JSON list of C-alpha atoms in Angstrom, two decimals:
[
{"chain": "A", "resi": 1, "resn": "MET", "atom": "CA", "xyz": [-41.87, -27.74, 0.24]},
{"chain": "A", "resi": 2, "resn": "ARG", "atom": "CA", "xyz": [-39.98, -27.79, -3.01]},
{"chain": "A", "resi": 3, "resn": "LEU", "atom": "CA", "xyz": [-41.81, -27.02, -6.24]},
{"chain": "A", "resi": 4, "resn": "PRO", "atom": "CA", "xyz": [-40.77, -28.61, -9.51]},
{"chain": "A", "resi": 5, "resn": "ARG", "atom": "CA", "xyz": [-38.88, -26.37, -11.87]},
{"chain": "A", "resi": 6, "resn": "ALA", "atom": "CA", "xyz": [-41.10, -24.85, -14.50]},
{"chain": "A", "resi": 7, "resn": "ASN", "atom": "CA", "xyz": [-40.06, -25.33, -18.13]},
{"chain": "A", "resi": 8, "resn": "PRO", "atom": "CA", "xyz": [-40.49, -22.56, -20.66]},
{"chain": "A", "resi": 9, "resn": "ARG", "atom": "CA", "xyz": [-43.60, -22.90, -22.77]},
{"chain": "A", "resi": 10, "resn": "SER", "atom": "CA", "xyz": [-41.64, -23.75, -25.90]},
{"chain": "A", "resi": 11, "resn": "ARG", "atom": "CA", "xyz": [-40.08, -26.78, -24.20]},
{"chain": "A", "resi": 12, "resn": "ARG", "atom": "CA", "xyz": [-43.10, -28.12, -22.35]},
{"chain": "A", "resi": 13, "resn": "PRO", "atom": "CA", "xyz": [-44.00, -31.63, -23.34]},
{"chain": "A", "resi": 14, "resn": "GLY", "atom": "CA", "xyz": [-47.34, -32.23, -24.93]},
{"chain": "A", "resi": 15, "resn": "PRO", "atom": "CA", "xyz": [-50.23, -33.81, -23.03]},
{"chain": "A", "resi": 16, "resn": "VAL", "atom": "CA", "xyz": [-49.60, -37.29, -21.82]},
{"chain": "A", "resi": 17, "resn": "GLN", "atom": "CA", "xyz": [-51.85, -39.88, -23.47]},
{"chain": "A", "resi": 18, "resn": "THR", "atom": "CA", "xyz": [-52.69, -42.95, -21.52]},
{"chain": "A", "resi": 19, "resn": "ALA", "atom": "CA", "xyz": [-54.10, -46.18, -22.76]},
{"chain": "A", "resi": 20, "resn": "PRO", "atom": "CA", "xyz": [-57.71, -46.73, -21.87]},
{"chain": "A", "resi": 21, "resn": "GLU", "atom": "CA", "xyz": [-58.26, -48.83, -18.83]},
{"chain": "A", "resi": 22, "resn": "THR", "atom": "CA", "xyz": [-60.11, -52.06, -19.13]},
{"chain": "A", "resi": 23, "resn": "ARG", "atom": "CA", "xyz": [-62.08, -53.80, -16.49]},
{"chain": "A", "resi": 24, "resn": "PRO", "atom": "CA", "xyz": [-60.75, -57.07, -15.28]},
{"chain": "A", "resi": 25, "resn": "ALA", "atom": "CA", "xyz": [-62.36, -60.20, -16.67]},
{"chain": "A", "resi": 26, "resn": "SER", "atom": "CA", "xyz": [-63.75, -61.22, -13.34]},
{"chain": "A", "resi": 27, "resn": "GLN", "atom": "CA", "xyz": [-66.38, -58.49, -13.55]},
{"chain": "A", "resi": 28, "resn": "GLY", "atom": "CA", "xyz": [-68.04, -59.72, -16.68]},
{"chain": "A", "resi": 29, "resn": "PRO", "atom": "CA", "xyz": [-67.69, -61.41, -20.03]},
{"chain": "A", "resi": 30, "resn": "VAL", "atom": "CA", "xyz": [-64.78, -60.52, -22.26]},
{"chain": "A", "resi": 31, "resn": "GLU", "atom": "CA", "xyz": [-67.03, -58.85, -24.82]},
{"chain": "A", "resi": 32, "resn": "ALA", "atom": "CA", "xyz": [-68.44, -56.65, -22.14]},
{"chain": "A", "resi": 33, "resn": "GLN", "atom": "CA", "xyz": [-65.14, -54.93, -21.38]},
{"chain": "A", "resi": 34, "resn": "VAL", "atom": "CA", "xyz": [-65.66, -51.23, -21.87]},
{"chain": "A", "resi": 35, "resn": "PRO", "atom": "CA", "xyz": [-62.79, -48.79, -21.91]},
{"chain": "A", "resi": 36, "resn": "VAL", "atom": "CA", "xyz": [-62.88, -46.33, -19.02]},
{"chain": "A", "resi": 37, "resn": "ALA", "atom": "CA", "xyz": [-61.42, -42.86, -19.48]},
{"chain": "A", "resi": 38, "resn": "ALA", "atom": "CA", "xyz": [-58.49, -41.92, -17.32]},
{"chain": "A", "resi": 39, "resn": "PRO", "atom": "CA", "xyz": [-59.22, -39.40, -14.67]},
{"chain": "A", "resi": 40, "resn": "ALA", "atom": "CA", "xyz": [-58.24, -35.82, -15.60]},
{"chain": "A", "resi": 41, "resn": "PRO", "atom": "CA", "xyz": [-55.17, -34.47, -13.81]},
{"chain": "A", "resi": 42, "resn": "VAL", "atom": "CA", "xyz": [-56.18, -32.34, -10.86]},
{"chain": "A", "resi": 43, "resn": "ARG", "atom": "CA", "xyz": [-54.53, -28.93, -10.61]},
{"chain": "A", "resi": 44, "resn": "SER", "atom": "CA", "xyz": [-54.07, -27.48, -7.24]},
{"chain": "A", "resi": 45, "resn": "GLY", "atom": "CA", "xyz": [-55.93, -24.28, -6.59]},
{"chain": "A", "resi": 46, "resn": "ALA", "atom": "CA", "xyz": [-52.74, -22.47, -5.43]},
{"chain": "A", "resi": 47, "resn": "PRO", "atom": "CA", "xyz": [-51.46, -20.05, -8.05]},
{"chain": "A", "resi": 48, "resn": "ARG", "atom": "CA", "xyz": [-47.93, -20.52, -9.33]},
{"chain": "A", "resi": 49, "resn": "ARG", "atom": "CA", "xyz": [-45.27, -18.54, -7.59]},
{"chain": "A", "resi": 50, "resn": "ALA", "atom": "CA", "xyz": [-43.99, -15.83, -9.92]},
{"chain": "A", "resi": 51, "resn": "ARG", "atom": "CA", "xyz": [-40.20, -15.60, -10.47]},
{"chain": "A", "resi": 52, "resn": "ALA", "atom": "CA", "xyz": [-38.50, -12.56, -9.05]},
{"chain": "A", "resi": 53, "resn": "PRO", "atom": "CA", "xyz": [-37.14, -10.34, -11.81]},
{"chain": "A", "resi": 54, "resn": "ARG", "atom": "CA", "xyz": [-33.40, -10.83, -12.35]},
{"chain": "A", "resi": 55, "resn": "ALA", "atom": "CA", "xyz": [-32.59, -7.43, -13.80]},
{"chain": "A", "resi": 56, "resn": "PRO", "atom": "CA", "xyz": [-32.52, -5.47, -10.47]},
{"chain": "A", "resi": 57, "resn": "PHE", "atom": "CA", "xyz": [-30.33, -8.13, -8.85]},
{"chain": "A", "resi": 58, "resn": "VAL", "atom": "CA", "xyz": [-27.92, -8.19, -11.77]},
{"chain": "A", "resi": 59, "resn": "LEU", "atom": "CA", "xyz": [-27.78, -4.40, -11.78]},
{"chain": "A", "resi": 60, "resn": "LEU", "atom": "CA", "xyz": [-27.09, -4.43, -8.05]},
{"chain": "A", "resi": 61, "resn": "LEU", "atom": "CA", "xyz": [-24.20, -6.85, -8.51]},
{"chain": "A", "resi": 62, "resn": "VAL", "atom": "CA", "xyz": [-22.76, -4.88, -11.43]},
{"chain": "A", "resi": 63, "resn": "GLY", "atom": "CA", "xyz": [-23.06, -1.65, -9.42]},
{"chain": "A", "resi": 64, "resn": "LEU", "atom": "CA", "xyz": [-21.30, -3.18, -6.42]},
{"chain": "A", "resi": 65, "resn": "LEU", "atom": "CA", "xyz": [-18.49, -4.53, -8.60]},
{"chain": "A", "resi": 66, "resn": "CYS", "atom": "CA", "xyz": [-18.04, -1.17, -10.34]},
{"chain": "A", "resi": 67, "resn": "GLY", "atom": "CA", "xyz": [-18.05, 0.66, -7.02]},
{"chain": "A", "resi": 68, "resn": "GLY", "atom": "CA", "xyz": [-15.43, -1.72, -5.62]},
{"chain": "A", "resi": 69, "resn": "LEU", "atom": "CA", "xyz": [-13.28, -1.27, -8.72]},
{"chain": "A", "resi": 70, "resn": "VAL", "atom": "CA", "xyz": [-13.47, 2.53, -8.53]},
{"chain": "A", "resi": 71, "resn": "THR", "atom": "CA", "xyz": [-12.65, 2.43, -4.81]},
{"chain": "A", "resi": 72, "resn": "LEU", "atom": "CA", "xyz": [-9.67, 0.18, -5.47]},
{"chain": "A", "resi": 73, "resn": "LEU", "atom": "CA", "xyz": [-8.40, 2.49, -8.21]},
{"chain": "A", "resi": 74, "resn": "LEU", "atom": "CA", "xyz": [-8.72, 5.55, -5.97]},
{"chain": "A", "resi": 75, "resn": "LEU", "atom": "CA", "xyz": [-6.91, 3.80, -3.14]},
{"chain": "A", "resi": 76, "resn": "ASN", "atom": "CA", "xyz": [-4.13, 2.74, -5.49]},
{"chain": "A", "resi": 77, "resn": "THR", "atom": "CA", "xyz": [-3.83, 6.32, -6.82]},
{"chain": "A", "resi": 78, "resn": "VAL", "atom": "CA", "xyz": [-3.59, 7.79, -3.32]},
{"chain": "A", "resi": 79, "resn": "LEU", "atom": "CA", "xyz": [-0.93, 5.26, -2.31]},
{"chain": "A", "resi": 80, "resn": "ALA", "atom": "CA", "xyz": [1.07, 5.93, -5.47]},
{"chain": "A", "resi": 81, "resn": "GLN", "atom": "CA", "xyz": [0.89, 9.68, -4.85]},
{"chain": "A", "resi": 82, "resn": "GLY", "atom": "CA", "xyz": [2.17, 9.17, -1.31]},
{"chain": "A", "resi": 83, "resn": "SER", "atom": "CA", "xyz": [4.99, 7.02, -2.65]},
{"chain": "A", "resi": 84, "resn": "PHE", "atom": "CA", "xyz": [6.04, 9.77, -5.06]},
{"chain": "A", "resi": 85, "resn": "GLN", "atom": "CA", "xyz": [6.03, 12.35, -2.27]},
{"chain": "A", "resi": 86, "resn": "GLU", "atom": "CA", "xyz": [8.07, 10.02, -0.09]},
{"chain": "A", "resi": 87, "resn": "SER", "atom": "CA", "xyz": [10.70, 9.51, -2.78]},
{"chain": "A", "resi": 88, "resn": "GLN", "atom": "CA", "xyz": [10.89, 13.28, -3.40]},
{"chain": "A", "resi": 89, "resn": "LEU", "atom": "CA", "xyz": [11.39, 13.94, 0.31]},
{"chain": "A", "resi": 90, "resn": "ARG", "atom": "CA", "xyz": [14.09, 11.26, 0.51]},
{"chain": "A", "resi": 91, "resn": "ASN", "atom": "CA", "xyz": [15.92, 12.84, -2.43]},
{"chain": "A", "resi": 92, "resn": "GLU", "atom": "CA", "xyz": [15.67, 16.26, -0.80]},
{"chain": "A", "resi": 93, "resn": "ILE", "atom": "CA", "xyz": [17.03, 14.90, 2.50]},
{"chain": "A", "resi": 94, "resn": "LYS", "atom": "CA", "xyz": [19.88, 13.25, 0.62]},
{"chain": "A", "resi": 95, "resn": "LYS", "atom": "CA", "xyz": [20.78, 16.54, -1.11]},
{"chain": "A", "resi": 96, "resn": "LEU", "atom": "CA", "xyz": [20.66, 18.46, 2.18]},
{"chain": "A", "resi": 97, "resn": "SER", "atom": "CA", "xyz": [22.89, 15.86, 3.86]},
{"chain": "A", "resi": 98, "resn": "GLN", "atom": "CA", "xyz": [25.42, 16.14, 1.04]},
{"chain": "A", "resi": 99, "resn": "ALA", "atom": "CA", "xyz": [25.39, 19.96, 1.29]},
{"chain": "A", "resi": 100, "resn": "GLU", "atom": "CA", "xyz": [25.95, 19.74, 5.07]},
{"chain": "A", "resi": 101, "resn": "GLU", "atom": "CA", "xyz": [28.84, 17.32, 4.58]},
{"chain": "A", "resi": 102, "resn": "GLU", "atom": "CA", "xyz": [30.43, 19.65, 2.01]},
{"chain": "A", "resi": 103, "resn": "ARG", "atom": "CA", "xyz": [30.16, 22.58, 4.43]},
{"chain": "A", "resi": 104, "resn": "ARG", "atom": "CA", "xyz": [31.79, 20.53, 7.18]},
{"chain": "A", "resi": 105, "resn": "ASN", "atom": "CA", "xyz": [34.64, 19.65, 4.83]},
{"chain": "A", "resi": 106, "resn": "VAL", "atom": "CA", "xyz": [35.12, 23.32, 3.91]},
{"chain": "A", "resi": 107, "resn": "ILE", "atom": "CA", "xyz": [35.22, 24.30, 7.60]},
{"chain": "A", "resi": 108, "resn": "LEU", "atom": "CA", "xyz": [37.74, 21.54, 8.38]},
{"chain": "A", "resi": 109, "resn": "GLN", "atom": "CA", "xyz": [39.95, 22.67, 5.49]},
{"chain": "A", "resi": 110, "resn": "LEU", "atom": "CA", "xyz": [39.80, 26.29, 6.69]},
{"chain": "A", "resi": 111, "resn": "GLU", "atom": "CA", "xyz": [40.82, 25.22, 10.22]},
{"chain": "A", "resi": 112, "resn": "MET", "atom": "CA", "xyz": [43.91, 23.29, 9.07]},
{"chain": "A", "resi": 113, "resn": "PRO", "atom": "CA", "xyz": [47.23, 24.81, 10.32]},
{"chain": "A", "resi": 114, "resn": "ASP", "atom": "CA", "xyz": [48.64, 25.40, 6.85]},
{"chain": "A", "resi": 115, "resn": "ARG", "atom": "CA", "xyz": [45.53, 27.28, 5.82]},
{"chain": "A", "resi": 116, "resn": "LEU", "atom": "CA", "xyz": [45.51, 29.31, 9.06]},
{"chain": "A", "resi": 117, "resn": "SER", "atom": "CA", "xyz": [49.13, 30.37, 8.60]},
{"chain": "A", "resi": 118, "resn": "LYS", "atom": "CA", "xyz": [48.46, 31.48, 5.02]},
{"chain": "A", "resi": 119, "resn": "SER", "atom": "CA", "xyz": [45.44, 33.42, 6.20]},
{"chain": "A", "resi": 120, "resn": "ALA", "atom": "CA", "xyz": [47.51, 35.10, 8.95]},
{"chain": "A", "resi": 121, "resn": "GLU", "atom": "CA", "xyz": [50.21, 36.06, 6.45]},
{"chain": "A", "resi": 122, "resn": "GLY", "atom": "CA", "xyz": [47.51, 37.52, 4.22]},
{"chain": "A", "resi": 123, "resn": "GLN", "atom": "CA", "xyz": [46.46, 39.75, 7.11]},
{"chain": "A", "resi": 124, "resn": "GLY", "atom": "CA", "xyz": [50.03, 40.97, 7.67]},
{"chain": "A", "resi": 125, "resn": "GLN", "atom": "CA", "xyz": [50.92, 38.77, 10.62]},
{"chain": "A", "resi": 126, "resn": "GLN", "atom": "CA", "xyz": [54.35, 37.12, 10.71]},
{"chain": "A", "resi": 127, "resn": "PRO", "atom": "CA", "xyz": [55.33, 34.06, 12.66]},
{"chain": "A", "resi": 128, "resn": "GLY", "atom": "CA", "xyz": [57.62, 35.17, 15.48]},
{"chain": "A", "resi": 129, "resn": "TRP", "atom": "CA", "xyz": [60.02, 32.25, 15.42]},
{"chain": "A", "resi": 130, "resn": "GLU", "atom": "CA", "xyz": [63.01, 34.36, 16.49]},
{"chain": "A", "resi": 131, "resn": "ASN", "atom": "CA", "xyz": [61.43, 35.83, 19.60]},
{"chain": "A", "resi": 132, "resn": "SER", "atom": "CA", "xyz": [59.19, 32.97, 20.63]},
{"chain": "A", "resi": 133, "resn": "ASP", "atom": "CA", "xyz": [59.29, 31.74, 24.16]},
{"chain": "A", "resi": 134, "resn": "VAL", "atom": "CA", "xyz": [60.43, 28.16, 24.44]},
{"chain": "A", "resi": 135, "resn": "ILE", "atom": "CA", "xyz": [59.35, 26.31, 27.53]},
{"chain": "A", "resi": 136, "resn": "THR", "atom": "CA", "xyz": [62.11, 24.26, 29.10]},
{"chain": "A", "resi": 137, "resn": "LEU", "atom": "CA", "xyz": [61.79, 21.12, 31.14]},
{"chain": "A", "resi": 138, "resn": "ASP", "atom": "CA", "xyz": [62.03, 22.95, 34.44]},
{"chain": "A", "resi": 139, "resn": "GLY", "atom": "CA", "xyz": [58.97, 25.06, 33.50]},
{"chain": "A", "resi": 140, "resn": "SER", "atom": "CA", "xyz": [60.89, 28.24, 32.73]},
{"chain": "A", "resi": 141, "resn": "THR", "atom": "CA", "xyz": [60.97, 29.97, 29.38]},
{"chain": "A", "resi": 142, "resn": "GLY", "atom": "CA", "xyz": [64.07, 30.80, 27.46]},
{"chain": "A", "resi": 143, "resn": "THR", "atom": "CA", "xyz": [63.79, 34.43, 28.66]},
{"chain": "A", "resi": 144, "resn": "GLY", "atom": "CA", "xyz": [64.16, 33.52, 32.29]},
{"chain": "A", "resi": 145, "resn": "GLN", "atom": "CA", "xyz": [60.47, 33.86, 33.15]},
{"chain": "A", "resi": 146, "resn": "THR", "atom": "CA", "xyz": [58.07, 31.11, 33.98]},
{"chain": "A", "resi": 147, "resn": "PRO", "atom": "CA", "xyz": [54.94, 30.66, 31.95]},
{"chain": "A", "resi": 148, "resn": "ALA", "atom": "CA", "xyz": [52.13, 33.12, 32.61]},
{"chain": "A", "resi": 149, "resn": "GLY", "atom": "CA", "xyz": [54.49, 35.46, 34.45]},
{"chain": "A", "resi": 150, "resn": "GLN", "atom": "CA", "xyz": [54.93, 33.30, 37.55]},
{"chain": "A", "resi": 151, "resn": "GLU", "atom": "CA", "xyz": [58.07, 33.31, 39.62]},
{"chain": "A", "resi": 152, "resn": "PRO", "atom": "CA", "xyz": [60.43, 30.41, 39.12]},
{"chain": "A", "resi": 153, "resn": "VAL", "atom": "CA", "xyz": [60.25, 27.63, 41.64]},
{"chain": "A", "resi": 154, "resn": "GLY", "atom": "CA", "xyz": [62.64, 28.00, 44.55]},
{"chain": "A", "resi": 155, "resn": "ALA", "atom": "CA", "xyz": [63.38, 31.67, 43.91]},
{"chain": "A", "resi": 156, "resn": "GLY", "atom": "CA", "xyz": [64.24, 33.55, 47.15]},
{"chain": "A", "resi": 157, "resn": "ARG", "atom": "CA", "xyz": [61.26, 33.61, 49.31]}
]
């Protein structure tokens, strides 16, 4: 059952005035018509339902909204902090990769033949071009020996 909406007291309309009822002419002479008072409005015996207070509900809604906002801000802060850490780690990895690449380049430069020969000369070693063994096509060296001290092929067995 739906109850009519109650108006505030300041806006309630005044009492409704009705015109007095008259009896129809068939019940008596015209002069004998006597006004009859309208019946008084009957109020139901059920008390009016009181409105629930709005303040606790509004406070609940405001509290929920504030809690959601604080939670969202904390989540955003944590994600931003993780993003900063991630970018710092990426920069650190990039620097370490560059340092590793530089070390590889230094090692490759030190292993180059020109660099090795200069290093050997610095240690007192001389290239032995005049007494080097040259390997010929038949597998023998210029000194008459085969590589690794083996006998020449076809030698008197």
